[in-house]
Amino acid sequence: MLSPLEGEGLRGDGTAKWYVIHTYSGYENKVKTNIEKMVEYRGMQDLILEVTIPTEDRVEIKNGQRKVKTRKLYPGYVVIKMIVNNETWYLVRNTEGVTGFVGHGSDPIPLTKEEVVRMGVEKMRIDLDVETGDTIRIIGGPFEGQMGIVEDISPDKQIVKAKVSMFGRDTPVELEFSQVGKLN
């Protein structure tokens, strides 16, 4: 195995992108912890920015008890935001439990913006041009096609609280920015 200083020179283009690492099944948390420890130990926080395991919470009801279970969306994979160079590639590739990057041979292939959002790794920020009191059209979700009046906007949470008329009554609803369209 080549050391990070030998070989074919600098990898990547110097910008931080999301990559997928393949791990032994069940080693995802250990790989994440080990990479984070090595990044801190070597002072590489500016090169390896984030290590994450995409998960989702599921509510299970057993014997009348509600339990929230966290499940891995992609068992055997860890997602990492990093600037690829020989040093970072070497650190990740030689972490115990890592079998390699997803990509061609030794070259990791970065995820596209669409893949990152679809995987739930990073939320796409939406700038919504509405104000309290504006009338909006709901373009997604269970209230699609209805109109509402904006009561509150939370840009950090990307949520709009609006009143929607249902069965002759104003009902408060919470909508994600992606579910809302402004009326012209």
JSON list of C-alpha atoms in Angstrom, two decimals:
[
{"chain": "A", "resi": 1, "resn": "MET", "atom": "CA", "xyz": [0.00, 0.00, 0.00]},
{"chain": "A", "resi": 2, "resn": "LEU", "atom": "CA", "xyz": [1.27, 3.47, -0.86]},
{"chain": "A", "resi": 3, "resn": "SER", "atom": "CA", "xyz": [1.70, 6.06, 1.83]},
{"chain": "A", "resi": 4, "resn": "PRO", "atom": "CA", "xyz": [-0.33, 9.26, 1.37]},
{"chain": "A", "resi": 5, "resn": "LEU", "atom": "CA", "xyz": [2.79, 11.13, 0.22]},
{"chain": "A", "resi": 6, "resn": "GLU", "atom": "CA", "xyz": [3.68, 8.74, -2.60]},
{"chain": "A", "resi": 7, "resn": "GLY", "atom": "CA", "xyz": [1.67, 7.81, -5.66]},
{"chain": "A", "resi": 8, "resn": "GLU", "atom": "CA", "xyz": [-0.08, 9.87, -8.26]},
{"chain": "A", "resi": 9, "resn": "GLY", "atom": "CA", "xyz": [-0.29, 13.30, -6.60]},
{"chain": "A", "resi": 10, "resn": "LEU", "atom": "CA", "xyz": [-3.26, 15.27, -5.35]},
{"chain": "A", "resi": 11, "resn": "ARG", "atom": "CA", "xyz": [-6.70, 13.70, -5.73]},
{"chain": "A", "resi": 12, "resn": "GLY", "atom": "CA", "xyz": [-9.94, 15.65, -6.16]},
{"chain": "A", "resi": 13, "resn": "ASP", "atom": "CA", "xyz": [-10.41, 19.33, -6.96]},
{"chain": "A", "resi": 14, "resn": "GLY", "atom": "CA", "xyz": [-9.98, 20.86, -3.49]},
{"chain": "A", "resi": 15, "resn": "THR", "atom": "CA", "xyz": [-13.70, 21.37, -2.74]},
{"chain": "A", "resi": 16, "resn": "ALA", "atom": "CA", "xyz": [-15.68, 19.57, -0.05]},
{"chain": "A", "resi": 17, "resn": "LYS", "atom": "CA", "xyz": [-18.19, 17.07, -1.43]},
{"chain": "A", "resi": 18, "resn": "TRP", "atom": "CA", "xyz": [-20.26, 14.18, -0.09]},
{"chain": "A", "resi": 19, "resn": "TYR", "atom": "CA", "xyz": [-18.92, 10.67, -0.67]},
{"chain": "A", "resi": 20, "resn": "VAL", "atom": "CA", "xyz": [-20.20, 7.20, 0.23]},
{"chain": "A", "resi": 21, "resn": "ILE", "atom": "CA", "xyz": [-17.98, 4.75, 2.10]},
{"chain": "A", "resi": 22, "resn": "HIS", "atom": "CA", "xyz": [-18.75, 1.03, 2.06]},
{"chain": "A", "resi": 23, "resn": "THR", "atom": "CA", "xyz": [-18.26, -0.68, 5.45]},
{"chain": "A", "resi": 24, "resn": "TYR", "atom": "CA", "xyz": [-18.67, -4.12, 6.90]},
{"chain": "A", "resi": 25, "resn": "SER", "atom": "CA", "xyz": [-22.30, -4.55, 7.91]},
{"chain": "A", "resi": 26, "resn": "GLY", "atom": "CA", "xyz": [-22.80, -3.52, 11.53]},
{"chain": "A", "resi": 27, "resn": "TYR", "atom": "CA", "xyz": [-19.56, -1.48, 11.59]},
{"chain": "A", "resi": 28, "resn": "GLU", "atom": "CA", "xyz": [-21.15, 1.85, 10.52]},
{"chain": "A", "resi": 29, "resn": "ASN", "atom": "CA", "xyz": [-21.10, 3.47, 14.00]},
{"chain": "A", "resi": 30, "resn": "LYS", "atom": "CA", "xyz": [-17.58, 2.20, 14.73]},
{"chain": "A", "resi": 31, "resn": "VAL", "atom": "CA", "xyz": [-16.29, 3.55, 11.39]},
{"chain": "A", "resi": 32, "resn": "LYS", "atom": "CA", "xyz": [-17.95, 6.94, 12.03]},
{"chain": "A", "resi": 33, "resn": "THR", "atom": "CA", "xyz": [-16.44, 7.16, 15.53]},
{"chain": "A", "resi": 34, "resn": "ASN", "atom": "CA", "xyz": [-12.97, 6.05, 14.39]},
{"chain": "A", "resi": 35, "resn": "ILE", "atom": "CA", "xyz": [-12.86, 8.56, 11.51]},
{"chain": "A", "resi": 36, "resn": "GLU", "atom": "CA", "xyz": [-14.02, 11.39, 13.80]},
{"chain": "A", "resi": 37, "resn": "LYS", "atom": "CA", "xyz": [-11.35, 10.50, 16.39]},
{"chain": "A", "resi": 38, "resn": "MET", "atom": "CA", "xyz": [-8.58, 10.38, 13.77]},
{"chain": "A", "resi": 39, "resn": "VAL", "atom": "CA", "xyz": [-9.72, 13.69, 12.23]},
{"chain": "A", "resi": 40, "resn": "GLU", "atom": "CA", "xyz": [-9.56, 15.34, 15.67]},
{"chain": "A", "resi": 41, "resn": "TYR", "atom": "CA", "xyz": [-6.22, 13.70, 16.54]},
{"chain": "A", "resi": 42, "resn": "ARG", "atom": "CA", "xyz": [-4.62, 14.79, 13.25]},
{"chain": "A", "resi": 43, "resn": "GLY", "atom": "CA", "xyz": [-6.29, 18.23, 13.17]},
{"chain": "A", "resi": 44, "resn": "MET", "atom": "CA", "xyz": [-8.00, 17.58, 9.84]},
{"chain": "A", "resi": 45, "resn": "GLN", "atom": "CA", "xyz": [-11.34, 19.28, 10.67]},
{"chain": "A", "resi": 46, "resn": "ASP", "atom": "CA", "xyz": [-10.92, 21.59, 7.66]},
{"chain": "A", "resi": 47, "resn": "LEU", "atom": "CA", "xyz": [-10.56, 18.59, 5.31]},
{"chain": "A", "resi": 48, "resn": "ILE", "atom": "CA", "xyz": [-13.08, 16.09, 6.70]},
{"chain": "A", "resi": 49, "resn": "LEU", "atom": "CA", "xyz": [-16.09, 18.18, 7.66]},
{"chain": "A", "resi": 50, "resn": "GLU", "atom": "CA", "xyz": [-18.82, 15.70, 8.54]},
{"chain": "A", "resi": 51, "resn": "VAL", "atom": "CA", "xyz": [-19.39, 11.96, 8.90]},
{"chain": "A", "resi": 52, "resn": "THR", "atom": "CA", "xyz": [-22.97, 10.72, 9.03]},
{"chain": "A", "resi": 53, "resn": "ILE", "atom": "CA", "xyz": [-25.07, 7.57, 8.92]},
{"chain": "A", "resi": 54, "resn": "PRO", "atom": "CA", "xyz": [-28.45, 8.28, 7.27]},
{"chain": "A", "resi": 55, "resn": "THR", "atom": "CA", "xyz": [-31.21, 7.08, 9.60]},
{"chain": "A", "resi": 56, "resn": "GLU", "atom": "CA", "xyz": [-34.95, 7.42, 10.03]},
{"chain": "A", "resi": 57, "resn": "ASP", "atom": "CA", "xyz": [-37.11, 7.23, 13.14]},
{"chain": "A", "resi": 58, "resn": "ARG", "atom": "CA", "xyz": [-40.02, 4.80, 13.07]},
{"chain": "A", "resi": 59, "resn": "VAL", "atom": "CA", "xyz": [-42.79, 4.60, 15.63]},
{"chain": "A", "resi": 60, "resn": "GLU", "atom": "CA", "xyz": [-43.64, 1.03, 16.59]},
{"chain": "A", "resi": 61, "resn": "ILE", "atom": "CA", "xyz": [-46.57, 0.10, 18.80]},
{"chain": "A", "resi": 62, "resn": "LYS", "atom": "CA", "xyz": [-46.10, -3.12, 20.75]},
{"chain": "A", "resi": 63, "resn": "ASN", "atom": "CA", "xyz": [-48.45, -4.16, 23.54]},
{"chain": "A", "resi": 64, "resn": "GLY", "atom": "CA", "xyz": [-50.00, -0.68, 23.49]},
{"chain": "A", "resi": 65, "resn": "GLN", "atom": "CA", "xyz": [-46.60, 0.98, 24.05]},
{"chain": "A", "resi": 66, "resn": "ARG", "atom": "CA", "xyz": [-45.25, 3.52, 21.54]},
{"chain": "A", "resi": 67, "resn": "LYS", "atom": "CA", "xyz": [-41.55, 3.07, 20.89]},
{"chain": "A", "resi": 68, "resn": "VAL", "atom": "CA", "xyz": [-39.43, 5.16, 18.54]},
{"chain": "A", "resi": 69, "resn": "LYS", "atom": "CA", "xyz": [-36.88, 3.00, 16.75]},
{"chain": "A", "resi": 70, "resn": "THR", "atom": "CA", "xyz": [-34.03, 4.48, 14.73]},
{"chain": "A", "resi": 71, "resn": "ARG", "atom": "CA", "xyz": [-33.17, 2.42, 11.68]},
{"chain": "A", "resi": 72, "resn": "LYS", "atom": "CA", "xyz": [-30.29, 2.80, 9.24]},
{"chain": "A", "resi": 73, "resn": "LEU", "atom": "CA", "xyz": [-31.50, 3.74, 5.76]},
{"chain": "A", "resi": 74, "resn": "TYR", "atom": "CA", "xyz": [-28.43, 2.25, 4.07]},
{"chain": "A", "resi": 75, "resn": "PRO", "atom": "CA", "xyz": [-26.89, -0.56, 6.15]},
{"chain": "A", "resi": 76, "resn": "GLY", "atom": "CA", "xyz": [-23.21, -1.05, 5.33]},
{"chain": "A", "resi": 77, "resn": "TYR", "atom": "CA", "xyz": [-22.69, 2.55, 4.22]},
{"chain": "A", "resi": 78, "resn": "VAL", "atom": "CA", "xyz": [-21.43, 5.77, 5.82]},
{"chain": "A", "resi": 79, "resn": "VAL", "atom": "CA", "xyz": [-21.65, 9.18, 4.13]},
{"chain": "A", "resi": 80, "resn": "ILE", "atom": "CA", "xyz": [-18.78, 11.66, 4.54]},
{"chain": "A", "resi": 81, "resn": "LYS", "atom": "CA", "xyz": [-18.31, 15.30, 3.52]},
{"chain": "A", "resi": 82, "resn": "MET", "atom": "CA", "xyz": [-14.66, 15.88, 2.79]},
{"chain": "A", "resi": 83, "resn": "ILE", "atom": "CA", "xyz": [-12.05, 17.40, 0.55]},
{"chain": "A", "resi": 84, "resn": "VAL", "atom": "CA", "xyz": [-10.36, 14.49, -1.19]},
{"chain": "A", "resi": 85, "resn": "ASN", "atom": "CA", "xyz": [-6.60, 14.52, -1.24]},
{"chain": "A", "resi": 86, "resn": "ASN", "atom": "CA", "xyz": [-4.10, 11.73, -0.69]},
{"chain": "A", "resi": 87, "resn": "GLU", "atom": "CA", "xyz": [-4.05, 12.28, 3.09]},
{"chain": "A", "resi": 88, "resn": "THR", "atom": "CA", "xyz": [-7.85, 12.19, 3.58]},
{"chain": "A", "resi": 89, "resn": "TRP", "atom": "CA", "xyz": [-8.29, 9.32, 1.11]},
{"chain": "A", "resi": 90, "resn": "TYR", "atom": "CA", "xyz": [-5.62, 7.32, 2.94]},
{"chain": "A", "resi": 91, "resn": "LEU", "atom": "CA", "xyz": [-7.12, 8.05, 6.38]},
{"chain": "A", "resi": 92, "resn": "VAL", "atom": "CA", "xyz": [-10.64, 6.94, 5.35]},
{"chain": "A", "resi": 93, "resn": "ARG", "atom": "CA", "xyz": [-9.53, 3.99, 3.23]},
{"chain": "A", "resi": 94, "resn": "ASN", "atom": "CA", "xyz": [-7.38, 2.57, 6.03]},
{"chain": "A", "resi": 95, "resn": "THR", "atom": "CA", "xyz": [-9.95, 2.95, 8.82]},
{"chain": "A", "resi": 96, "resn": "GLU", "atom": "CA", "xyz": [-10.85, -0.39, 10.40]},
{"chain": "A", "resi": 97, "resn": "GLY", "atom": "CA", "xyz": [-14.16, -1.67, 8.97]},
{"chain": "A", "resi": 98, "resn": "VAL", "atom": "CA", "xyz": [-13.99, 0.34, 5.72]},
{"chain": "A", "resi": 99, "resn": "THR", "atom": "CA", "xyz": [-13.96, -1.77, 2.56]},
{"chain": "A", "resi": 100, "resn": "GLY", "atom": "CA", "xyz": [-13.65, 1.22, 0.21]},
{"chain": "A", "resi": 101, "resn": "PHE", "atom": "CA", "xyz": [-15.26, 4.24, -1.38]},
{"chain": "A", "resi": 102, "resn": "VAL", "atom": "CA", "xyz": [-18.21, 3.84, -3.71]},
{"chain": "A", "resi": 103, "resn": "GLY", "atom": "CA", "xyz": [-16.80, 4.65, -7.14]},
{"chain": "A", "resi": 104, "resn": "HIS", "atom": "CA", "xyz": [-14.44, 3.36, -9.81]},
{"chain": "A", "resi": 105, "resn": "GLY", "atom": "CA", "xyz": [-11.43, 1.56, -8.37]},
{"chain": "A", "resi": 106, "resn": "SER", "atom": "CA", "xyz": [-9.59, 3.88, -5.99]},
{"chain": "A", "resi": 107, "resn": "ASP", "atom": "CA", "xyz": [-11.31, 7.09, -7.18]},
{"chain": "A", "resi": 108, "resn": "PRO", "atom": "CA", "xyz": [-14.26, 8.08, -5.00]},
{"chain": "A", "resi": 109, "resn": "ILE", "atom": "CA", "xyz": [-17.23, 9.49, -6.93]},
{"chain": "A", "resi": 110, "resn": "PRO", "atom": "CA", "xyz": [-18.99, 12.44, -5.20]},
{"chain": "A", "resi": 111, "resn": "LEU", "atom": "CA", "xyz": [-22.77, 12.42, -4.76]},
{"chain": "A", "resi": 112, "resn": "THR", "atom": "CA", "xyz": [-24.80, 14.88, -6.82]},
{"chain": "A", "resi": 113, "resn": "LYS", "atom": "CA", "xyz": [-26.86, 17.57, -5.02]},
{"chain": "A", "resi": 114, "resn": "GLU", "atom": "CA", "xyz": [-30.04, 15.63, -5.88]},
{"chain": "A", "resi": 115, "resn": "GLU", "atom": "CA", "xyz": [-28.64, 12.40, -4.42]},
{"chain": "A", "resi": 116, "resn": "VAL", "atom": "CA", "xyz": [-27.59, 14.20, -1.21]},
{"chain": "A", "resi": 117, "resn": "VAL", "atom": "CA", "xyz": [-31.10, 15.63, -0.73]},
{"chain": "A", "resi": 118, "resn": "ARG", "atom": "CA", "xyz": [-32.84, 12.37, -1.72]},
{"chain": "A", "resi": 119, "resn": "MET", "atom": "CA", "xyz": [-30.74, 10.40, 0.77]},
{"chain": "A", "resi": 120, "resn": "GLY", "atom": "CA", "xyz": [-31.71, 12.84, 3.52]},
{"chain": "A", "resi": 121, "resn": "VAL", "atom": "CA", "xyz": [-28.08, 13.71, 4.24]},
{"chain": "A", "resi": 122, "resn": "GLU", "atom": "CA", "xyz": [-28.55, 17.44, 3.73]},
{"chain": "A", "resi": 123, "resn": "LYS", "atom": "CA", "xyz": [-31.78, 19.38, 3.53]},
{"chain": "A", "resi": 124, "resn": "MET", "atom": "CA", "xyz": [-32.08, 21.76, 0.62]},
{"chain": "A", "resi": 125, "resn": "ARG", "atom": "CA", "xyz": [-32.74, 25.27, 1.91]},
{"chain": "A", "resi": 126, "resn": "ILE", "atom": "CA", "xyz": [-35.64, 27.05, 0.26]},
{"chain": "A", "resi": 127, "resn": "ASP", "atom": "CA", "xyz": [-36.03, 30.83, 0.31]},
{"chain": "A", "resi": 128, "resn": "LEU", "atom": "CA", "xyz": [-39.78, 31.41, 0.44]},
{"chain": "A", "resi": 129, "resn": "ASP", "atom": "CA", "xyz": [-41.00, 34.89, -0.46]},
{"chain": "A", "resi": 130, "resn": "VAL", "atom": "CA", "xyz": [-44.09, 35.09, 1.76]},
{"chain": "A", "resi": 131, "resn": "GLU", "atom": "CA", "xyz": [-45.02, 37.16, 4.78]},
{"chain": "A", "resi": 132, "resn": "THR", "atom": "CA", "xyz": [-47.49, 36.79, 7.64]},
{"chain": "A", "resi": 133, "resn": "GLY", "atom": "CA", "xyz": [-50.99, 37.47, 6.29]},
{"chain": "A", "resi": 134, "resn": "ASP", "atom": "CA", "xyz": [-50.19, 36.38, 2.70]},
{"chain": "A", "resi": 135, "resn": "THR", "atom": "CA", "xyz": [-52.48, 33.92, 0.95]},
{"chain": "A", "resi": 136, "resn": "ILE", "atom": "CA", "xyz": [-50.66, 30.80, -0.24]},
{"chain": "A", "resi": 137, "resn": "ARG", "atom": "CA", "xyz": [-51.47, 27.83, -2.46]},
{"chain": "A", "resi": 138, "resn": "ILE", "atom": "CA", "xyz": [-50.53, 24.43, -1.04]},
{"chain": "A", "resi": 139, "resn": "ILE", "atom": "CA", "xyz": [-48.68, 22.49, -3.75]},
{"chain": "A", "resi": 140, "resn": "GLY", "atom": "CA", "xyz": [-47.78, 19.29, -1.88]},
{"chain": "A", "resi": 141, "resn": "GLY", "atom": "CA", "xyz": [-48.82, 16.99, 0.93]},
{"chain": "A", "resi": 142, "resn": "PRO", "atom": "CA", "xyz": [-52.30, 16.10, 2.21]},
{"chain": "A", "resi": 143, "resn": "PHE", "atom": "CA", "xyz": [-53.64, 19.67, 1.77]},
{"chain": "A", "resi": 144, "resn": "GLU", "atom": "CA", "xyz": [-52.49, 19.98, -1.86]},
{"chain": "A", "resi": 145, "resn": "GLY", "atom": "CA", "xyz": [-54.70, 22.25, -3.95]},
{"chain": "A", "resi": 146, "resn": "GLN", "atom": "CA", "xyz": [-56.05, 24.18, -0.95]},
{"chain": "A", "resi": 147, "resn": "MET", "atom": "CA", "xyz": [-55.45, 27.81, -0.07]},
{"chain": "A", "resi": 148, "resn": "GLY", "atom": "CA", "xyz": [-54.20, 29.09, 3.28]},
{"chain": "A", "resi": 149, "resn": "ILE", "atom": "CA", "xyz": [-53.31, 32.27, 5.10]},
{"chain": "A", "resi": 150, "resn": "VAL", "atom": "CA", "xyz": [-49.80, 32.49, 6.57]},
{"chain": "A", "resi": 151, "resn": "GLU", "atom": "CA", "xyz": [-49.75, 32.94, 10.36]},
{"chain": "A", "resi": 152, "resn": "ASP", "atom": "CA", "xyz": [-46.09, 32.24, 11.16]},
{"chain": "A", "resi": 153, "resn": "ILE", "atom": "CA", "xyz": [-42.86, 31.52, 9.28]},
{"chain": "A", "resi": 154, "resn": "SER", "atom": "CA", "xyz": [-39.84, 29.61, 10.66]},
{"chain": "A", "resi": 155, "resn": "PRO", "atom": "CA", "xyz": [-37.01, 30.01, 8.12]},
{"chain": "A", "resi": 156, "resn": "ASP", "atom": "CA", "xyz": [-34.58, 27.97, 10.26]},
{"chain": "A", "resi": 157, "resn": "LYS", "atom": "CA", "xyz": [-36.99, 25.00, 10.43]},
{"chain": "A", "resi": 158, "resn": "GLN", "atom": "CA", "xyz": [-38.25, 25.64, 6.87]},
{"chain": "A", "resi": 159, "resn": "ILE", "atom": "CA", "xyz": [-41.86, 25.53, 8.13]},
{"chain": "A", "resi": 160, "resn": "VAL", "atom": "CA", "xyz": [-44.89, 27.76, 7.54]},
{"chain": "A", "resi": 161, "resn": "LYS", "atom": "CA", "xyz": [-47.87, 27.77, 9.89]},
{"chain": "A", "resi": 162, "resn": "ALA", "atom": "CA", "xyz": [-51.06, 28.63, 8.05]},
{"chain": "A", "resi": 163, "resn": "LYS", "atom": "CA", "xyz": [-54.83, 28.59, 8.52]},
{"chain": "A", "resi": 164, "resn": "VAL", "atom": "CA", "xyz": [-56.66, 26.40, 6.01]},
{"chain": "A", "resi": 165, "resn": "SER", "atom": "CA", "xyz": [-60.46, 26.38, 5.68]},
{"chain": "A", "resi": 166, "resn": "MET", "atom": "CA", "xyz": [-61.77, 22.82, 6.11]},
{"chain": "A", "resi": 167, "resn": "PHE", "atom": "CA", "xyz": [-65.46, 22.00, 6.48]},
{"chain": "A", "resi": 168, "resn": "GLY", "atom": "CA", "xyz": [-66.20, 25.69, 7.05]},
{"chain": "A", "resi": 169, "resn": "ARG", "atom": "CA", "xyz": [-63.67, 26.05, 9.87]},
{"chain": "A", "resi": 170, "resn": "ASP", "atom": "CA", "xyz": [-60.21, 27.60, 9.92]},
{"chain": "A", "resi": 171, "resn": "THR", "atom": "CA", "xyz": [-57.75, 24.87, 10.85]},
{"chain": "A", "resi": 172, "resn": "PRO", "atom": "CA", "xyz": [-54.08, 25.55, 11.71]},
{"chain": "A", "resi": 173, "resn": "VAL", "atom": "CA", "xyz": [-51.60, 23.43, 9.72]},
{"chain": "A", "resi": 174, "resn": "GLU", "atom": "CA", "xyz": [-47.82, 23.18, 9.54]},
{"chain": "A", "resi": 175, "resn": "LEU", "atom": "CA", "xyz": [-46.34, 22.99, 6.07]},
{"chain": "A", "resi": 176, "resn": "GLU", "atom": "CA", "xyz": [-42.79, 22.54, 4.82]},
{"chain": "A", "resi": 177, "resn": "PHE", "atom": "CA", "xyz": [-41.50, 25.29, 2.53]},
{"chain": "A", "resi": 178, "resn": "SER", "atom": "CA", "xyz": [-41.46, 22.75, -0.32]},
{"chain": "A", "resi": 179, "resn": "GLN", "atom": "CA", "xyz": [-45.26, 22.30, 0.05]},
{"chain": "A", "resi": 180, "resn": "VAL", "atom": "CA", "xyz": [-46.06, 26.00, -0.38]},
{"chain": "A", "resi": 181, "resn": "GLY", "atom": "CA", "xyz": [-46.47, 28.23, -3.41]},
{"chain": "A", "resi": 182, "resn": "LYS", "atom": "CA", "xyz": [-47.15, 31.95, -3.35]},
{"chain": "A", "resi": 183, "resn": "LEU", "atom": "CA", "xyz": [-50.19, 33.35, -5.13]},
{"chain": "A", "resi": 184, "resn": "ASN", "atom": "CA", "xyz": [-49.38, 36.02, -7.71]}
]
